PDB file of C-alpha atoms and ligand atoms in Angstrom:
ATOM      1  CA  MET Z   1      91.080  86.232  68.946  1.00 93.00           C
ATOM      2  CA  ALA Z   2      89.785  87.009  72.066  1.00 97.00           C
ATOM      3  CA  VAL Z   3      87.973  89.914  72.273  1.00 98.00           C
ATOM      4  CA  ILE Z   4      88.446  91.163  76.058  1.00 98.00           C
ATOM      5  CA  GLY Z   5      85.707  93.665  77.127  1.00 98.00           C
ATOM      6  CA  ILE Z   6      86.993  96.038  80.415  1.00 98.00           C
ATOM      7  CA  PHE Z   7      84.979  98.480  82.608  1.00 98.00           C
ATOM      8  CA  ASP Z   8      86.040 100.416  85.414  1.00 98.00           C
ATOM      9  CA  SER Z   9      84.532 104.284  86.790  1.00 97.00           C
ATOM     10  CA  GLY Z  10      87.422 105.872  85.137  1.00 96.00           C
ATOM     11  CA  SER Z  11      90.856 105.119  84.292  1.00 97.00           C
ATOM     12  CA  GLY Z  12      91.867 103.058  87.113  1.00 97.00           C
ATOM     13  CA  GLY Z  13      91.103  99.766  85.134  1.00 98.00           C
ATOM     14  CA  LEU Z  14      94.193 100.697  83.044  1.00 98.00           C
ATOM     15  CA  SER Z  15      95.877  99.347  85.609  1.00 98.00           C
ATOM     16  CA  VAL Z  16      94.819  95.682  85.068  1.00 98.00           C
ATOM     17  CA  TYR Z  17      95.142  96.603  81.215  1.00 98.00           C
ATOM     18  CA  ARG Z  18      98.594  97.340  81.457  1.00 97.00           C
ATOM     19  CA  GLU Z  19      99.040  94.007  83.374  1.00 97.00           C
ATOM     20  CA  LEU Z  20      96.501  91.983  80.623  1.00 98.00           C
ATOM     21  CA  ILE Z  21      98.466  93.539  77.871  1.00 97.00           C
ATOM     22  CA  GLN Z  22     101.368  91.968  78.869  1.00 96.00           C
ATOM     23  CA  LEU Z  23     100.014  88.271  79.072  1.00 97.00           C
ATOM     24  CA  LEU Z  24      97.598  89.163  75.998  1.00 97.00           C
ATOM     25  CA  PRO Z  25      99.971  91.214  73.172  1.00 96.00           C
ATOM     26  CA  ARG Z  26      97.543  90.102  70.978  1.00 97.00           C
ATOM     27  CA  GLU Z  27      94.212  90.151  71.536  1.00 97.00           C
ATOM     28  CA  ARG Z  28      91.354  92.860  70.825  1.00 98.00           C
ATOM     29  CA  PHE Z  29      90.891  95.143  74.329  1.00 98.00           C
ATOM     30  CA  VAL Z  30      87.487  97.154  74.410  1.00 98.00           C
ATOM     31  CA  TYR Z  31      87.963  99.565  77.561  1.00 98.00           C
ATOM     32  CA  TYR Z  32      85.289 101.072  78.695  1.00 98.00           C
ATOM     33  CA  ALA Z  33      85.260 104.272  80.889  1.00 98.00           C
ATOM     34  CA  ASP Z  34      82.350 105.324  83.004  1.00 97.00           C
ATOM     35  CA  ALA Z  35      83.778 108.600  83.592  1.00 96.00           C
ATOM     36  CA  ALA Z  36      80.493 110.522  83.578  1.00 96.00           C
ATOM     37  CA  HIS Z  37      79.309 108.887  86.291  1.00 96.00           C
ATOM     38  CA  CYS Z  38      82.706 108.730  88.574  1.00 94.00           C
ATOM     39  CA  PRO Z  39      83.625 108.693  91.164  1.00 95.00           C
ATOM     40  CA  TYR Z  40      81.295 104.861  92.671  1.00 95.00           C
ATOM     41  CA  GLY Z  41      83.315 104.769  95.616  1.00 91.00           C
ATOM     42  CA  GLU Z  42      80.213 106.767  97.411  1.00 87.00           C
ATOM     43  CA  LYS Z  43      77.548 105.564  95.063  1.00 94.00           C
ATOM     44  CA  SER Z  44      74.822 103.260  96.234  1.00 95.00           C
ATOM     45  CA  ALA Z  45      75.066  99.197  95.177  1.00 95.00           C
ATOM     46  CA  ALA Z  46      71.898  99.552  93.108  1.00 97.00           C
ATOM     47  CA  TYR Z  47      73.023 102.724  91.215  1.00 98.00           C
ATOM     48  CA  ILE Z  48      76.459 100.788  90.363  1.00 98.00           C
ATOM     49  CA  GLN Z  49      74.393  97.788  89.222  1.00 98.00           C
ATOM     50  CA  ASP Z  50      72.414  99.707  86.954  1.00 98.00           C
ATOM     51  CA  ARG Z  51      75.469 101.079  85.444  1.00 98.00           C
ATOM     52  CA  ALA Z  52      76.986  97.715  85.404  1.00 98.00           C
ATOM     53  CA  ARG Z  53      74.398  96.413  82.962  1.00 98.00           C
ATOM     54  CA  LYS Z  54      74.321  98.948  80.638  1.00 98.00           C
ATOM     55  CA  ILE Z  55      78.266  99.044  80.192  1.00 98.00           C
ATOM     56  CA  THR Z  56      78.175  95.174  80.217  1.00 98.00           C
ATOM     57  CA  ASP Z  57      75.440  95.161  77.252  1.00 98.00           C
ATOM     58  CA  PHE Z  58      77.366  97.913  75.647  1.00 98.00           C
ATOM     59  CA  LEU Z  59      81.084  95.165  75.852  1.00 98.00           C
ATOM     60  CA  LEU Z  60      78.838  92.440  74.551  1.00 98.00           C
ATOM     61  CA  GLU Z  61      77.832  94.600  71.579  1.00 98.00           C
ATOM     62  CA  LYS Z  62      81.343  95.038  70.908  1.00 98.00           C
ATOM     63  CA  GLY Z  63      81.567  90.974  70.888  1.00 98.00           C
ATOM     64  CA  ALA Z  64      83.392  90.630  74.082  1.00 98.00           C
ATOM     65  CA  ASP Z  65      83.988  87.566  74.725  1.00 97.00           C
ATOM     66  CA  ILE Z  66      85.267  87.669  78.775  1.00 98.00           C
ATOM     67  CA  ILE Z  67      84.450  91.319  81.105  1.00 98.00           C
ATOM     68  CA  VAL Z  68      87.265  92.437  83.313  1.00 98.00           C
ATOM     69  CA  VAL Z  69      85.501  94.396  86.235  1.00 98.00           C
ATOM     70  CA  ALA Z  70      88.716  96.644  86.535  1.00 98.00           C
ATOM     71  CA  CYS Z  71      87.256  97.829  89.727  1.00 98.00           C
ATOM     72  CA  ASN Z  72      87.429  97.051  93.125  1.00 97.00           C
ATOM     73  CA  THR Z  73      84.088  98.988  94.233  1.00 96.00           C
ATOM     74  CA  ALA Z  74      82.234  97.623  90.982  1.00 97.00           C
ATOM     75  CA  THR Z  75      83.174  94.009  91.257  1.00 97.00           C
ATOM     76  CA  ALA Z  76      81.803  94.819  95.486  1.00 94.00           C
ATOM     77  CA  ALA Z  77      78.399  96.287  94.322  1.00 96.00           C
ATOM     78  CA  ALA Z  78      77.819  94.337  91.018  1.00 97.00           C
ATOM     79  CA  ILE Z  79      79.625  90.877  89.698  1.00 97.00           C
ATOM     80  CA  ALA Z  80      77.462  88.862  91.549  1.00 96.00           C
ATOM     81  CA  THR Z  81      73.903  90.842  89.801  1.00 98.00           C
ATOM     82  CA  LEU Z  82      76.323  90.617  86.608  1.00 98.00           C
ATOM     83  CA  ARG Z  83      76.797  86.818  86.514  1.00 98.00           C
ATOM     84  CA  ALA Z  84      73.107  85.951  87.608  1.00 98.00           C
ATOM     85  CA  ALA Z  85      72.305  88.525  84.590  1.00 98.00           C
ATOM     86  CA  TYR Z  86      74.440  86.945  81.736  1.00 98.00           C
ATOM     87  CA  PRO Z  87      75.290  83.498  82.814  1.00 98.00           C
ATOM     88  CA  ASP Z  88      77.028  82.735  79.529  1.00 97.00           C
ATOM     89  CA  THR Z  89      79.581  85.467  79.813  1.00 98.00           C
ATOM     90  CA  PRO Z  90      82.442  85.100  81.991  1.00 98.00           C
ATOM     91  CA  PHE Z  91      83.241  88.273  84.166  1.00 98.00           C
ATOM     92  CA  VAL Z  92      86.836  88.357  86.345  1.00 98.00           C
ATOM     93  CA  GLY Z  93      86.772  90.808  89.403  1.00 97.00           C
ATOM     94  CA  MET Z  94      88.935  92.295  91.566  1.00 96.00           C
ATOM     95  CA  GLU Z  95      89.869  91.098  94.908  1.00 86.00           C
ATOM     96  CA  PRO Z  96      92.079  92.910  97.290  1.00 88.00           C
ATOM     97  CA  ALA Z  97      95.408  91.068  97.737  1.00 93.00           C
ATOM     98  CA  VAL Z  98      94.607  90.457 101.624  1.00 96.00           C
ATOM     99  CA  LYS Z  99      95.606  86.819 101.279  1.00 95.00           C
ATOM    100  CA  PRO Z 100      98.974  87.103 100.138  1.00 95.00           C
ATOM    101  CA  ALA Z 101      99.605  90.509 102.589  1.00 97.00           C
ATOM    102  CA  ALA Z 102      98.538  88.215 105.472  1.00 97.00           C
ATOM    103  CA  LEU Z 103     101.036  85.325 104.414  1.00 95.00           C
ATOM    104  CA  GLY Z 104     103.718  88.007 104.097  1.00 96.00           C
ATOM    105  CA  THR Z 105     103.903  90.256 106.380  1.00 98.00           C
ATOM    106  CA  ARG Z 106     106.463  89.844 109.096  1.00 97.00           C
ATOM    107  CA  SER Z 107     104.913  92.492 112.067  1.00 97.00           C
ATOM    108  CA  GLY Z 108     101.328  90.864 111.557  1.00 98.00           C
ATOM    109  CA  VAL Z 109      99.860  94.393 110.633  1.00 98.00           C
ATOM    110  CA  ILE Z 110      99.010  94.877 107.250  1.00 98.00           C
ATOM    111  CA  GLY Z 111      97.067  97.840 105.917  1.00 98.00           C
ATOM    112  CA  VAL Z 112      94.364  98.470 102.707  1.00 98.00           C
ATOM    113  CA  LEU Z 113      93.569 100.921 100.838  1.00 98.00           C
ATOM    114  CA  ALA Z 114      90.156 100.938  98.915  1.00 97.00           C
ATOM    115  CA  THR Z 115      86.853 103.144  98.711  1.00 95.00           C
ATOM    116  CA  ALA Z 116      84.417 102.972 101.253  1.00 94.00           C
ATOM    117  CA  GLY Z 117      81.914 101.034  98.706  1.00 92.00           C
ATOM    118  CA  THR Z 118      84.535  98.407  98.583  1.00 94.00           C
ATOM    119  CA  LEU Z 119      85.526  98.027 102.355  1.00 96.00           C
ATOM    120  CA  LYS Z 120      81.748  97.591 103.347  1.00 93.00           C
ATOM    121  CA  GLY Z 121      81.433  94.864 100.669  1.00 92.00           C
ATOM    122  CA  SER Z 122      80.234  91.363 101.717  1.00 91.00           C
ATOM    123  CA  LYS Z 123      83.268  90.013  99.413  1.00 89.00           C
ATOM    124  CA  TYR Z 124      85.979  92.131 101.250  1.00 94.00           C
ATOM    125  CA  LEU Z 125      84.423  91.866 104.742  1.00 95.00           C
ATOM    126  CA  ASN Z 126      84.636  87.500 103.823  1.00 94.00           C
ATOM    127  CA  THR Z 127      88.145  87.830 102.992  1.00 94.00           C
ATOM    128  CA  ARG Z 128      89.107  89.787 105.876  1.00 95.00           C
ATOM    129  CA  GLY Z 129      87.351  87.230 108.048  1.00 96.00           C
ATOM    130  CA  LEU Z 130      89.311  84.523 106.873  1.00 96.00           C
ATOM    131  CA  TYR Z 131      92.313  86.067 108.154  1.00 96.00           C
ATOM    132  CA  GLN Z 132      91.906  88.136 110.861  1.00 94.00           C
ATOM    133  CA  ASP Z 133      92.640  85.437 113.766  1.00 94.00           C
ATOM    134  CA  ASN Z 134      95.867  85.794 112.441  1.00 93.00           C
ATOM    135  CA  VAL Z 135      96.822  89.293 111.345  1.00 97.00           C
ATOM    136  CA  ARG Z 136      95.792  92.736 112.306  1.00 98.00           C
ATOM    137  CA  ILE Z 137      93.871  94.699 109.315  1.00 98.00           C
ATOM    138  CA  VAL Z 138      93.836  98.137 109.107  1.00 98.00           C
ATOM    139  CA  GLU Z 139      91.629  99.695 106.162  1.00 97.00           C
ATOM    140  CA  HIS Z 140      92.005 103.621 105.171  1.00 98.00           C
ATOM    141  CA  VAL Z 141      89.764 104.765 102.239  1.00 97.00           C
ATOM    142  CA  GLY Z 142      92.007 106.627  99.643  1.00 98.00           C
ATOM    143  CA  GLN Z 143      90.428 109.876 100.382  1.00 97.00           C
ATOM    144  CA  GLY Z 144      90.977 112.035  97.156  1.00 97.00           C
ATOM    145  CA  PHE Z 145      93.312 109.284  95.442  1.00 97.00           C
ATOM    146  CA  VAL Z 146      90.802 108.449  92.540  1.00 96.00           C
ATOM    147  CA  GLU Z 147      90.466 112.335  92.011  1.00 95.00           C
ATOM    148  CA  LEU Z 148      93.957 112.955  91.856  1.00 96.00           C
ATOM    149  CA  VAL Z 149      94.439 110.064  88.856  1.00 96.00           C
ATOM    150  CA  GLU Z 150      91.549 111.075  86.897  1.00 94.00           C
ATOM    151  CA  LYS Z 151      93.441 114.728  86.904  1.00 94.00           C
ATOM    152  CA  GLY Z 152      96.342 113.340  86.234  1.00 93.00           C
ATOM    153  CA  ILE Z 153      98.027 114.419  89.128  1.00 96.00           C
ATOM    154  CA  LEU Z 154     100.210 111.333  90.217  1.00 96.00           C
ATOM    155  CA  ASP Z 155     103.137 113.040  91.923  1.00 96.00           C
ATOM    156  CA  GLY Z 156     104.088 116.396  93.387  1.00 97.00           C
ATOM    157  CA  PRO Z 157     102.722 118.345  96.512  1.00 98.00           C
ATOM    158  CA  GLU Z 158      99.252 118.002  96.019  1.00 98.00           C
ATOM    159  CA  ALA Z 159      99.645 114.648  95.455  1.00 98.00           C
ATOM    160  CA  GLU Z 160     101.668 114.001  98.363  1.00 98.00           C
ATOM    161  CA  THR Z 161      99.451 115.634 100.668  1.00 98.00           C
ATOM    162  CA  VAL Z 162      96.434 114.134  99.636  1.00 98.00           C
ATOM    163  CA  VAL Z 163      98.188 110.708 100.112  1.00 98.00           C
ATOM    164  CA  LYS Z 164     100.565 110.991 103.028  1.00 98.00           C
ATOM    165  CA  ALA Z 165      96.820 111.888 104.672  1.00 98.00           C
ATOM    166  CA  SER Z 166      95.363 108.202 104.015  1.00 98.00           C
ATOM    167  CA  LEU Z 167      98.876 106.018 104.056  1.00 98.00           C
ATOM    168  CA  GLN Z 168     100.268 107.459 107.405  1.00 98.00           C
ATOM    169  CA  PRO Z 169      97.257 106.304 109.763  1.00 98.00           C
ATOM    170  CA  LEU Z 170      98.408 102.531 108.152  1.00 98.00           C
ATOM    171  CA  LEU Z 171     101.931 102.957 108.613  1.00 98.00           C
ATOM    172  CA  ASP Z 172     101.466 104.254 112.280  1.00 98.00           C
ATOM    173  CA  ALA Z 173      99.253 101.269 113.087  1.00 98.00           C
ATOM    174  CA  GLY Z 174     102.418  99.544 112.409  1.00 98.00           C
ATOM    175  CA  ALA Z 175     101.545  98.059 109.006  1.00 98.00           C
ATOM    176  CA  ASP Z 176     104.544  96.359 106.834  1.00 98.00           C
ATOM    177  CA  THR Z 177     102.415  95.736 103.581  1.00 98.00           C
ATOM    178  CA  ILE Z 178      99.958  98.019 101.958  1.00 98.00           C
ATOM    179  CA  VAL Z 179      97.315  96.207  99.787  1.00 98.00           C
ATOM    180  CA  LEU Z 180      96.156  98.820  97.091  1.00 98.00           C
ATOM    181  CA  GLY Z 181      92.185  97.972  97.045  1.00 97.00           C
ATOM    182  CA  CYS Z 182      91.288 100.090  94.160  1.00 98.00           C
ATOM    183  CA  THR Z 183      92.539 100.437  90.442  1.00 98.00           C
ATOM    184  CA  HIS Z 184      93.031 103.942  90.746  1.00 98.00           C
ATOM    185  CA  TYR Z 185      95.677 103.588  93.348  1.00 98.00           C
ATOM    186  CA  PRO Z 186      98.460 101.661  91.078  1.00 98.00           C
ATOM    187  CA  PHE Z 187      98.867 104.604  89.179  1.00 97.00           C
ATOM    188  CA  LEU Z 188     100.354 106.125  92.789  1.00 98.00           C
ATOM    189  CA  GLN Z 189     102.104 103.592  93.430  1.00 98.00           C
ATOM    190  CA  PRO Z 190     105.656 105.179  93.252  1.00 97.00           C
ATOM    191  CA  LEU Z 191     104.581 107.681  95.394  1.00 98.00           C
ATOM    192  CA  ILE Z 192     103.252 105.376  97.868  1.00 98.00           C
ATOM    193  CA  GLN Z 193     106.078 103.551  97.819  1.00 98.00           C
ATOM    194  CA  ARG Z 194     108.401 106.734  98.279  1.00 98.00           C
ATOM    195  CA  LEU Z 195     106.265 107.559 100.875  1.00 98.00           C
ATOM    196  CA  CYS Z 196     106.392 104.367 103.178  1.00 97.00           C
ATOM    197  CA  GLY Z 197     110.018 103.546 102.437  1.00 96.00           C
ATOM    198  CA  PRO Z 198     111.473 100.585 101.243  1.00 96.00           C
ATOM    199  CA  ASP Z 199     110.872  98.466 103.393  1.00 96.00           C
ATOM    200  CA  ILE Z 200     106.832  98.281 103.193  1.00 98.00           C
ATOM    201  CA  ARG Z 201     105.781  96.054 100.641  1.00 98.00           C
ATOM    202  CA  VAL Z 202     103.280  97.726  98.236  1.00 98.00           C
ATOM    203  CA  ILE Z 203     100.640  94.908  96.808  1.00 98.00           C
ATOM    204  CA  ASP Z 204      98.925  95.851  93.469  1.00 97.00           C
ATOM    205  CA  PRO Z 205      96.681  92.694  92.609  1.00 96.00           C
ATOM    206  CA  ALA Z 206      96.449  93.278  89.199  1.00 97.00           C
ATOM    207  CA  PRO Z 207      99.015  90.799  87.503  1.00 97.00           C
ATOM    208  CA  ALA Z 208      96.880  88.439  89.587  1.00 96.00           C
ATOM    209  CA  VAL Z 209      93.914  89.037  87.829  1.00 97.00           C
ATOM    210  CA  ALA Z 210      95.096  89.514  84.551  1.00 98.00           C
ATOM    211  CA  ARG Z 211      96.450  85.966  85.179  1.00 97.00           C
ATOM    212  CA  GLN Z 212      92.917  84.484  85.996  1.00 97.00           C
ATOM    213  CA  THR Z 213      91.692  85.948  82.610  1.00 98.00           C
ATOM    214  CA  LEU Z 214      94.551  84.480  80.905  1.00 98.00           C
ATOM    215  CA  ARG Z 215      93.254  80.886  82.858  1.00 98.00           C
ATOM    216  CA  ILE Z 216      89.618  81.320  81.771  1.00 98.00           C
ATOM    217  CA  LEU Z 217      90.216  82.140  78.346  1.00 97.00           C
ATOM    218  CA  ARG Z 218      92.402  78.762  78.082  1.00 97.00           C
ATOM    219  CA  GLU Z 219      89.526  76.841  80.182  1.00 97.00           C
ATOM    220  CA  ARG Z 220      87.246  78.145  77.302  1.00 95.00           C
ATOM    221  CA  GLU Z 221      89.432  77.281  74.649  1.00 95.00           C
ATOM    222  CA  VAL Z 222      89.006  80.740  72.533  1.00 92.00           C
ATOM    223  CA  ALA Z 223      91.547  80.638  70.297  1.00 94.00           C
ATOM    224  CA  LEU Z 224      94.916  83.295  71.790  1.00 95.00           C
ATOM    225  CA  GLY Z 225      97.603  85.079  70.070  1.00 91.00           C
ATOM    226  CA  ILE Z 226      96.337  85.162  66.400  1.00 92.00           C
ATOM    227  CA  GLY Z 227      94.986  88.734  66.271  1.00 90.00           C
ATOM    228  CA  PRO Z 228      97.596  91.913  65.696  1.00 95.00           C
ATOM    229  CA  GLY Z 229      96.646  93.090  68.847  1.00 95.00           C
ATOM    230  CA  SER Z 230      94.349  96.758  69.300  1.00 96.00           C
ATOM    231  CA  THR Z 231      92.750  98.647  72.230  1.00 97.00           C
ATOM    232  CA  GLU Z 232      89.590 100.792  71.722  1.00 97.00           C
ATOM    233  CA  LEU Z 233      88.921 103.273  74.435  1.00 97.00           C
ATOM    234  CA  HIS Z 234      85.330 104.419  75.275  1.00 97.00           C
ATOM    235  CA  SER Z 235      84.037 106.970  77.562  1.00 97.00           C
ATOM    236  CA  SER Z 236      80.768 107.902  78.953  1.00 98.00           C
ATOM    237  CA  GLY Z 237      82.673 111.103  79.878  1.00 96.00           C
ATOM    238  CA  SER Z 238      85.640 113.126  78.878  1.00 92.00           C
ATOM    239  CA  THR Z 239      88.113 110.857  77.637  1.00 93.00           C
ATOM    240  CA  GLU Z 240      91.343 113.015  78.674  1.00 92.00           C
ATOM    241  CA  ALA Z 241      92.122 111.750  81.737  1.00 91.00           C
ATOM    242  CA  LEU Z 242      91.957 108.226  79.576  1.00 94.00           C
ATOM    243  CA  GLN Z 243      94.045 109.538  77.053  1.00 94.00           C
ATOM    244  CA  ARG Z 244      96.649 110.776  79.296  1.00 94.00           C
ATOM    245  CA  ILE Z 245      97.044 107.915  81.386  1.00 95.00           C
ATOM    246  CA  PHE Z 246      96.539 105.439  78.402  1.00 96.00           C
ATOM    247  CA  ALA Z 247      99.650 107.555  76.869  1.00 95.00           C
ATOM    248  CA  LEU Z 248     101.919 106.708  80.644  1.00 91.00           C
ATOM    249  CA  ILE Z 249     101.234 103.100  80.081  1.00 90.00           C
ATOM    250  CA  ASN Z 250     102.321 103.256  75.936  1.00 83.00           C
ATOM    251  CA  PRO Z 251     104.621 106.359  75.534  1.00 69.00           C
TER     252      PRO Z 251
HETATM  253  N1  LIG U 301      88.679 102.220  90.528  1.00 96.78           N
HETATM  254  C1  LIG U 301      87.590 101.669  91.402  1.00 96.78           C
HETATM  255  C2  LIG U 301      87.843 101.002  92.168  1.00 96.78           C
HETATM  256  O1  LIG U 301      88.455 100.322  91.757  1.00 96.78           O
HETATM  257  C3  LIG U 301      87.020 102.911  91.440  1.00 96.78           C
HETATM  258  C4  LIG U 301      86.967 104.044  92.479  1.00 96.78           C
HETATM  259  C5  LIG U 301      86.156 105.190  92.373  1.00 96.78           C
HETATM  260  O2  LIG U 301      85.135 105.489  91.368  1.00 96.78           O
HETATM  261  O3  LIG U 301      85.444 105.598  93.633  1.00 96.78           O
HETATM  262  O4  LIG U 301      87.164 100.645  93.085  1.00 96.78           O
END
């Protein structure tokens, strides 16, 4: 049985967990929400690196065979330092889905929603550089999206106003594909899709990250499929948001 450690600044990483559990229903999941330090979006890379190391130590103590950094911002700020500091541990990070968006766009314009930290990280800038000659890439911070999800406000007038403010500039620029570059945002995806209309494709990279996790576990020959399947939820702060989103996934 594999022990899969997952972390995020809060409940957003549960959008990745939701995909992982489909592929790996019999493994043991240990999820850590850094709720006391959420959001990460505007924090310095050094701060996030320090948090990521402390959380990794916790997950390794829990026996993690692999760690999924289910946070685009933490991936951008810290995955390279984690890989250097823990060379024996495999880490899977988030990748904004620019590639599938660039390959699939018909209008030639793709929109990326992410946190400020992700958009200025070298990982994202490198990926962007690979595609920007062929497609126009427009970006916007999902201002207030993380806070909505942490409060459990996934629809209704308040969520609509907040989401529209960041989404509309991308639609106005002609984007026909919207990349969700923060793991909190998929919980707002039904609302985002409704505001976009049916002709716009909204991409959540979580299924690809789950497949990559499975690939690495197989490569490492970790015995899979033999456990009863379980999930532990941990948080550095309140567990209220976490429990609420978890209940949405496991009604
Ligand atoms: N869910 C995270 C991400 O993917 C973090 C958002 C935040 O804490 O600002 O970027």
